[in-house]
């Protein structure tokens, strides 16, 4: 992800990241956030 997106994610410090509308979701790996999203599973936000 671009530098601005990384800065925003680091500032917000989310518990879970949903990498949608991206061609490379594997680039959204962060220590403090779950990024292993299962297609078809429901998530409550």
Coordinates of C-alpha atoms in Angstrom, one line a residue, residues 1 19 22-29:
X1 CA 0.0 0.0 0.0
X19 CA -8.1 -5.1 2.2
X22 CA -6.9 -3.9 -4.1
X23 CA -5.0 -6.1 -6.5
X24 CA -2.4 -7.1 -3.8
X25 CA -4.1 -7.8 -0.5
X26 CA -1.0 -9.6 0.7
X27 CA 0.7 -6.3 1.0
X28 CA -1.6 -5.4 3.9
X29 CA 0.2 -7.3 6.6

